[in-house]
């Protein structure tokens, strides 16, 4: 059985190539504008997988540009009509459909409030695209599986592209140019061991830190919506607080530990959790002997999370089918969710 999810997740590399070819000049134009206007903060507006991509954008913005970033609780606008002062900020909405009112309405309000508004959206004819001053299509193409894959990969790349042009960062821009070929290889990494470990699981913790925390959030969501596993995502720094009380013999953990300053702590955490009897799936690069899963690397460290989720998606799609679920049609879910 070849699912839509399987086909679509394998189109992520091509989507990023289209994004570069068709939209990079527009990103460069926006980057120049942002350098000129110098917004003092970033506000992101998104739900679900798109919010996880927004969290990655926020991390990169703070890391590379030093601008504080916050995810908007949309109910402040749609339900409570809070008097938010957004002048001098840049507001970025990320959405596959661009049709949910709680994503569209804040962008309308923020544009009226003299924020610079940006829509990273897959549907260029959507209400969100019409509401924003700057519309940058994701170029993922039609996505039919309920669980977003290629649109999430394209959203991550779009966030990185925005930051790269805003910062005029040659290293990150060069990394993005190499990313399509890199991801084509990343999706071939064998994570079948993860299916074996998780096929009978009813719960899991997914752990990341820094730039990989948004990927952990996305992986946990996919475990829930496609494989019906109760999944929670935590920072490696937070798991030793309240979540530690849940870990007992056989408790499964998936830990993303790419290169970088967070890696040593995540490897140590994996060792400690094994000592508690947990079933640990440590996803780490080939130079980490303790790994259970091989984590592919991006062209530059800031793009490692995109390679990581590209390796994860085939595993969770196979896991859903192994557990008897159709990953294209998760229970009780629709492709477009209209919330306020």
Tab-separated table of C-alpha atoms in Angstrom:
chain	number	residue	atom	x	y	z
A	1	UNK	CA	0.000	0.000	0.000
A	2	UNK	CA	1.399	3.375	-1.039
A	3	UNK	CA	-0.217	6.116	1.013
A	4	UNK	CA	-0.592	9.793	0.129
A	5	UNK	CA	1.480	10.558	3.207
A	6	UNK	CA	4.343	8.407	1.890
A	7	UNK	CA	4.233	10.066	-1.538
A	8	UNK	CA	3.943	13.583	-0.151
A	9	UNK	CA	6.712	13.328	2.428
A	10	UNK	CA	9.058	12.254	-0.370
A	11	UNK	CA	8.222	15.450	-2.276
A	12	UNK	CA	9.717	17.709	0.402
A	13	UNK	CA	13.053	18.088	-1.361
A	14	UNK	CA	11.375	19.030	-4.647
A	15	UNK	CA	9.165	21.543	-2.824
A	16	UNK	CA	12.215	23.293	-1.398
A	17	UNK	CA	13.841	23.364	-4.837
A	18	UNK	CA	10.700	25.013	-6.282
A	19	UNK	CA	10.624	27.469	-3.383
A	20	UNK	CA	14.199	28.512	-4.123
A	21	UNK	CA	13.608	28.779	-7.847
A	22	UNK	CA	10.305	30.678	-7.751
A	23	UNK	CA	10.440	32.679	-4.526
A	24	UNK	CA	14.050	33.324	-3.488
A	25	UNK	CA	14.175	36.755	-5.146
A	26	UNK	CA	11.060	37.762	-3.222
A	27	UNK	CA	12.635	36.570	0.042
A	28	UNK	CA	15.723	38.625	-0.785
A	29	UNK	CA	13.517	41.683	-1.337
A	30	UNK	CA	11.793	41.150	2.001
A	31	UNK	CA	15.123	40.583	3.739
A	32	UNK	CA	16.412	43.905	2.437
A	33	UNK	CA	13.224	45.614	3.644
A	34	UNK	CA	13.587	44.121	7.110
A	35	UNK	CA	17.218	45.191	7.363
A	36	UNK	CA	16.111	48.721	6.447
A	37	UNK	CA	13.098	48.935	8.780
A	38	UNK	CA	14.809	46.978	11.569
A	39	UNK	CA	11.781	45.512	13.420
A	40	UNK	CA	12.509	45.057	17.107
A	41	UNK	CA	10.642	41.754	17.538
A	42	UNK	CA	9.002	38.873	15.684
A	43	UNK	CA	5.461	37.614	16.348
A	44	UNK	CA	4.430	34.258	14.863
A	45	UNK	CA	0.847	33.219	14.131
A	46	UNK	CA	0.185	29.525	13.485
A	47	UNK	CA	-1.469	26.305	14.638
A	48	UNK	CA	-0.469	22.630	14.666
A	49	UNK	CA	2.449	21.609	12.470
A	50	UNK	CA	2.702	25.184	11.215
A	51	UNK	CA	3.196	26.385	14.792
A	52	UNK	CA	6.077	23.935	15.174
A	53	UNK	CA	7.624	25.429	12.035
A	54	UNK	CA	7.017	28.877	13.550
A	55	UNK	CA	8.892	27.824	16.677
A	56	UNK	CA	11.880	26.886	14.496
A	57	UNK	CA	11.665	30.298	12.814
A	58	UNK	CA	11.582	31.959	16.243
A	59	UNK	CA	14.672	30.070	17.432
A	60	UNK	CA	16.586	31.009	14.269
A	61	UNK	CA	15.509	34.640	14.518
A	62	UNK	CA	16.757	34.928	18.080
A	63	UNK	CA	19.917	32.961	17.305
A	64	UNK	CA	20.960	34.748	14.114
A	65	UNK	CA	19.375	38.195	14.503
A	66	UNK	CA	19.058	38.732	18.253
A	67	UNK	CA	15.384	39.740	17.950
A	68	UNK	CA	13.000	38.511	20.612
A	69	UNK	CA	10.302	36.254	19.188
A	70	UNK	CA	6.925	35.249	20.575
A	71	UNK	CA	4.153	32.914	19.441
A	72	UNK	CA	0.817	34.723	19.550
A	73	UNK	CA	-1.979	33.098	21.574
A	74	UNK	CA	-4.559	33.838	18.872
A	75	UNK	CA	-7.496	33.973	21.271
A	76	UNK	CA	-6.082	37.286	22.535
A	77	UNK	CA	-7.236	38.712	19.195
A	78	UNK	CA	-10.122	36.476	18.145
A	79	UNK	CA	-11.876	36.084	21.528
A	80	UNK	CA	-10.554	38.731	23.936
A	81	UNK	CA	-9.890	41.641	21.567
A	82	UNK	CA	-6.707	42.539	23.471
A	83	UNK	CA	-5.249	45.994	22.660
A	84	UNK	CA	-1.905	44.717	21.371
A	85	UNK	CA	0.694	47.286	20.322
A	86	UNK	CA	2.483	45.643	17.406
A	87	UNK	CA	3.956	48.715	15.709
A	88	UNK	CA	7.587	48.164	14.828
A	89	UNK	CA	7.342	44.354	14.778
A	90	UNK	CA	7.175	41.803	11.983
A	91	UNK	CA	4.294	39.326	12.189
A	92	UNK	CA	4.717	36.051	10.315
A	93	UNK	CA	1.810	33.672	9.803
A	94	UNK	CA	2.498	30.119	8.626
A	95	UNK	CA	-0.269	27.959	7.193
A	96	UNK	CA	-0.821	25.212	4.640
A	97	UNK	CA	-4.383	26.246	3.768
A	98	UNK	CA	-4.433	29.898	4.846
A	99	UNK	CA	-8.115	29.565	5.698
A	100	UNK	CA	-8.441	29.312	9.475
A	101	UNK	CA	-9.976	32.514	10.904
A	102	UNK	CA	-7.724	32.481	13.983
A	103	UNK	CA	-4.682	32.774	11.703
A	104	UNK	CA	-6.179	35.276	9.258
A	105	UNK	CA	-7.749	37.739	11.708
A	106	UNK	CA	-4.568	38.536	13.696
A	107	UNK	CA	-2.688	39.294	10.477
A	108	UNK	CA	-5.451	41.687	9.405
A	109	UNK	CA	-5.344	43.363	12.818
A	110	UNK	CA	-1.554	43.551	12.921
A	111	UNK	CA	-1.366	45.063	9.461
A	112	UNK	CA	-3.760	47.780	10.570
A	113	UNK	CA	-1.579	48.229	13.663
A	114	UNK	CA	1.515	49.034	11.535
A	115	UNK	CA	3.296	45.715	11.898
A	116	UNK	CA	4.977	44.319	8.814
A	117	UNK	CA	2.923	41.247	7.966
A	118	UNK	CA	4.176	38.144	6.182
A	119	UNK	CA	2.283	35.018	5.102
A	120	UNK	CA	4.225	31.812	4.491
A	121	UNK	CA	1.330	29.907	2.973
A	122	UNK	CA	0.838	27.031	0.552
A	123	UNK	CA	-2.367	28.389	-0.995
A	124	UNK	CA	-1.492	31.709	-2.621
A	125	UNK	CA	-5.189	32.419	-3.275
A	126	UNK	CA	-6.244	32.000	0.354
A	127	UNK	CA	-7.669	34.628	2.735
A	128	UNK	CA	-4.362	34.671	4.621
A	129	UNK	CA	-2.446	35.445	1.435
A	130	UNK	CA	-4.806	38.334	0.765
A	131	UNK	CA	-4.525	39.664	4.330
A	132	UNK	CA	-0.730	39.950	4.547
A	133	UNK	CA	1.433	42.668	3.042
A	134	UNK	CA	4.010	40.069	1.961
A	135	UNK	CA	2.836	36.679	0.684
A	136	UNK	CA	5.521	34.067	0.109
A	137	UNK	CA	4.091	30.778	-1.241
A	138	UNK	CA	5.593	27.631	0.258
A	139	UNK	CA	5.524	25.922	-3.170
A	140	UNK	CA	4.730	22.530	-1.608
A	141	UNK	CA	1.976	21.822	-4.127
A	142	UNK	CA	-1.352	20.130	-3.291
A	143	UNK	CA	-1.259	18.066	-0.090
A	144	UNK	CA	-4.042	15.513	0.367
A	145	UNK	CA	-3.004	13.492	3.429
A	146	UNK	CA	-4.442	14.981	6.616
A	147	UNK	CA	-1.040	14.775	8.309
A	148	UNK	CA	1.136	17.570	6.912
A	149	UNK	CA	4.591	16.467	5.750
A	150	UNK	CA	5.941	18.219	2.668
A	151	UNK	CA	4.217	21.462	3.665
A	152	UNK	CA	5.904	21.263	7.084
A	153	UNK	CA	9.297	20.646	5.474
A	154	UNK	CA	8.662	23.574	3.118
A	155	UNK	CA	7.595	25.745	6.074
A	156	UNK	CA	10.837	24.996	7.924
A	157	UNK	CA	12.840	25.892	4.825
A	158	UNK	CA	10.780	29.057	4.341
A	159	UNK	CA	11.534	30.168	7.904
A	160	UNK	CA	15.234	29.511	7.395
A	161	UNK	CA	15.144	31.351	4.057
A	162	UNK	CA	13.472	34.366	5.667
A	163	UNK	CA	16.118	34.546	8.402
A	164	UNK	CA	18.974	33.948	5.950
A	165	UNK	CA	17.941	36.860	3.742
A	166	UNK	CA	17.067	39.118	6.693
A	167	UNK	CA	20.504	38.482	8.187
A	168	UNK	CA	22.182	38.446	4.746
A	169	UNK	CA	23.785	35.204	5.947
A	170	UNK	CA	25.825	33.641	3.129
A	171	UNK	CA	26.505	30.407	5.022
A	172	UNK	CA	22.823	29.750	5.654
A	173	UNK	CA	21.888	30.726	2.089
A	174	UNK	CA	24.472	28.310	0.708
A	175	UNK	CA	23.121	25.614	3.017
A	176	UNK	CA	19.598	26.182	1.709
A	177	UNK	CA	20.864	25.875	-1.864
A	178	UNK	CA	22.286	22.445	-1.022
A	179	UNK	CA	19.257	21.324	1.008
A	180	UNK	CA	17.150	19.592	-1.699
A	181	UNK	CA	19.907	17.111	-2.570
A	182	UNK	CA	20.657	16.675	1.136
A	183	UNK	CA	17.038	15.783	1.968
A	184	UNK	CA	16.775	13.315	-0.895
A	185	UNK	CA	19.479	11.325	0.913
A	186	UNK	CA	18.056	11.934	4.396
A	187	UNK	CA	14.739	10.287	3.542
A	188	UNK	CA	16.546	7.042	2.698
A	189	UNK	CA	18.010	6.583	6.203
A	190	UNK	CA	16.729	3.361	7.786
A	191	UNK	CA	14.666	3.958	10.952
A	192	UNK	CA	12.840	0.615	10.848
A	193	UNK	CA	14.162	-0.178	14.323
A	194	UNK	CA	11.885	2.562	15.604
A	195	UNK	CA	8.858	0.749	14.179
A	196	UNK	CA	9.911	-2.453	15.964
A	197	UNK	CA	10.275	-0.675	19.315
A	198	UNK	CA	7.089	1.409	19.078
A	199	UNK	CA	4.633	-0.957	17.381
A	200	UNK	CA	3.030	-1.965	20.690
A	201	UNK	CA	3.594	1.338	22.500
A	202	UNK	CA	0.699	3.302	23.939
A	203	UNK	CA	2.724	6.348	25.000
A	204	UNK	CA	6.009	8.053	24.220
A	205	UNK	CA	8.056	11.093	25.153
A	206	UNK	CA	9.852	12.885	22.342
A	207	UNK	CA	12.808	15.020	23.385
A	208	UNK	CA	14.784	17.774	21.709
A	209	UNK	CA	16.474	20.980	22.717
A	210	UNK	CA	17.092	24.306	21.042
A	211	UNK	CA	16.548	24.066	17.295
A	212	UNK	CA	15.368	20.442	17.540
A	213	UNK	CA	12.614	21.118	20.087
A	214	UNK	CA	10.250	22.200	17.267
A	215	UNK	CA	11.030	18.895	15.520
A	216	UNK	CA	10.274	16.983	18.733
A	217	UNK	CA	6.924	18.794	18.924
A	218	UNK	CA	6.152	17.830	15.326
A	219	UNK	CA	7.221	14.205	15.850
A	220	UNK	CA	4.991	13.915	18.909
A	221	UNK	CA	2.034	15.322	16.970
A	222	UNK	CA	2.554	12.805	14.163
A	223	UNK	CA	2.742	9.923	16.653
A	224	UNK	CA	-0.644	11.019	17.972
A	225	UNK	CA	-2.489	11.770	14.767
A	226	UNK	CA	-1.212	8.943	12.543
A	227	UNK	CA	-0.311	6.101	14.941
A	228	UNK	CA	-2.686	6.833	17.865
A	229	UNK	CA	0.144	6.891	20.424
A	230	UNK	CA	-0.185	9.286	23.358
A	231	UNK	CA	2.891	11.413	22.767
A	232	UNK	CA	4.324	14.416	24.546
A	233	UNK	CA	7.316	16.528	23.559
A	234	UNK	CA	9.724	18.090	26.033
A	235	UNK	CA	12.957	19.994	26.081
A	236	UNK	CA	15.836	17.910	27.390
A	237	UNK	CA	16.194	20.582	30.068
A	238	UNK	CA	12.586	20.159	31.251
A	239	UNK	CA	12.217	16.399	31.329
A	240	UNK	CA	14.034	16.106	34.662
A	241	UNK	CA	11.316	18.119	36.354
A	242	UNK	CA	7.721	16.838	36.400
A	243	UNK	CA	7.906	14.480	33.391
A	244	UNK	CA	10.566	12.354	35.101
A	245	UNK	CA	7.903	10.962	37.426
A	246	UNK	CA	6.237	9.169	34.510
A	247	UNK	CA	9.275	7.221	33.370
A	248	UNK	CA	9.338	3.611	34.476
A	249	UNK	CA	10.411	0.235	33.097
A	250	UNK	CA	9.823	0.050	29.360
A	251	UNK	CA	8.720	3.671	28.893
A	252	UNK	CA	9.686	4.672	25.310
A	253	UNK	CA	11.605	7.869	24.584
A	254	UNK	CA	12.695	9.251	21.220
A	255	UNK	CA	15.565	11.718	21.698
A	256	UNK	CA	16.802	13.939	18.850
A	257	UNK	CA	20.494	14.694	19.478
A	258	UNK	CA	22.076	16.400	16.452
A	259	UNK	CA	25.470	18.105	16.514
A	260	UNK	CA	25.788	21.316	18.471
A	261	UNK	CA	25.919	22.594	22.051
A	262	UNK	CA	22.832	20.639	23.203
A	263	UNK	CA	24.073	17.244	22.014
A	264	UNK	CA	26.206	16.221	25.006
A	265	UNK	CA	23.370	16.828	27.448
A	266	UNK	CA	20.905	14.843	25.330
A	267	UNK	CA	23.292	11.889	25.050
A	268	UNK	CA	23.734	11.964	28.817
A	269	UNK	CA	19.965	12.091	29.267
A	270	UNK	CA	19.594	9.009	27.068
A	271	UNK	CA	22.115	7.167	29.242
A	272	UNK	CA	20.271	8.140	32.421
A	273	UNK	CA	16.907	7.050	30.990
A	274	UNK	CA	18.327	3.675	29.966
A	275	UNK	CA	19.478	3.317	33.563
A	276	UNK	CA	15.869	3.804	34.662
A	277	UNK	CA	14.736	1.017	32.371
A	278	UNK	CA	13.290	3.207	29.631
A	279	UNK	CA	13.235	2.075	25.992
A	280	UNK	CA	15.404	4.772	24.468
A	281	UNK	CA	15.599	5.588	20.783
A	282	UNK	CA	18.540	7.981	20.598
A	283	UNK	CA	18.654	9.603	17.160
A	284	UNK	CA	22.163	10.946	16.651
A	285	UNK	CA	24.796	11.299	13.910
A	286	UNK	CA	27.096	8.448	12.918
A	287	UNK	CA	29.884	9.576	15.251
A	288	UNK	CA	27.698	8.858	18.311
A	289	UNK	CA	28.248	5.175	19.080
A	290	UNK	CA	25.372	4.996	21.589
A	291	UNK	CA	22.706	5.858	18.998
A	292	UNK	CA	19.807	3.563	18.154
A	293	UNK	CA	18.822	5.587	15.073
A	294	UNK	CA	21.146	7.368	12.658
A	295	UNK	CA	20.346	11.051	12.377
A	296	UNK	CA	21.214	12.601	9.012
A	297	UNK	CA	22.821	16.021	9.042
A	298	UNK	CA	21.828	19.095	7.073
A	299	UNK	CA	24.242	21.079	4.894
A	300	UNK	CA	24.848	23.403	7.891
A	301	UNK	CA	23.997	22.817	11.575
A	302	UNK	CA	21.025	25.226	11.543
A	303	UNK	CA	19.347	22.996	8.926
A	304	UNK	CA	19.859	19.731	10.838
A	305	UNK	CA	16.260	19.813	12.140
A	306	UNK	CA	14.932	19.671	8.562
A	307	UNK	CA	17.043	16.600	7.810
A	308	UNK	CA	15.908	15.051	11.111
A	309	UNK	CA	12.180	15.337	10.413
A	310	UNK	CA	12.740	14.080	6.867
A	311	UNK	CA	14.180	10.881	8.367
A	312	UNK	CA	11.398	10.625	10.969
A	313	UNK	CA	8.404	10.820	8.623
A	314	UNK	CA	8.977	7.467	6.837
A	315	UNK	CA	9.288	5.765	10.223
A	316	UNK	CA	6.026	7.157	11.614
A	317	UNK	CA	4.139	6.415	8.374
A	318	UNK	CA	5.308	2.796	8.544
A	319	UNK	CA	4.508	2.710	12.265
A	320	UNK	CA	0.924	3.815	11.655
A	321	UNK	CA	0.388	1.055	9.095
A	322	UNK	CA	2.040	-1.532	11.372
A	323	UNK	CA	-0.458	-0.574	14.093
A	324	UNK	CA	-3.387	-0.980	11.684
A	325	UNK	CA	-4.123	2.692	10.961
A	326	UNK	CA	-4.477	4.617	7.718
A	327	UNK	CA	-2.041	7.545	8.057
A	328	UNK	CA	-3.912	9.457	5.340
A	329	UNK	CA	-7.121	9.545	7.363
A	330	UNK	CA	-6.496	9.966	11.107
A	331	UNK	CA	-9.541	9.451	13.283
A	332	UNK	CA	-11.771	12.517	13.847
A	333	UNK	CA	-9.490	14.887	11.882
A	334	UNK	CA	-9.899	17.010	8.754
A	335	UNK	CA	-7.266	18.540	6.484
A	336	UNK	CA	-8.446	22.120	7.122
A	337	UNK	CA	-9.438	23.066	10.673
A	338	UNK	CA	-11.449	26.276	11.053
A	339	UNK	CA	-11.013	27.669	14.570
A	340	UNK	CA	-11.309	31.087	16.154
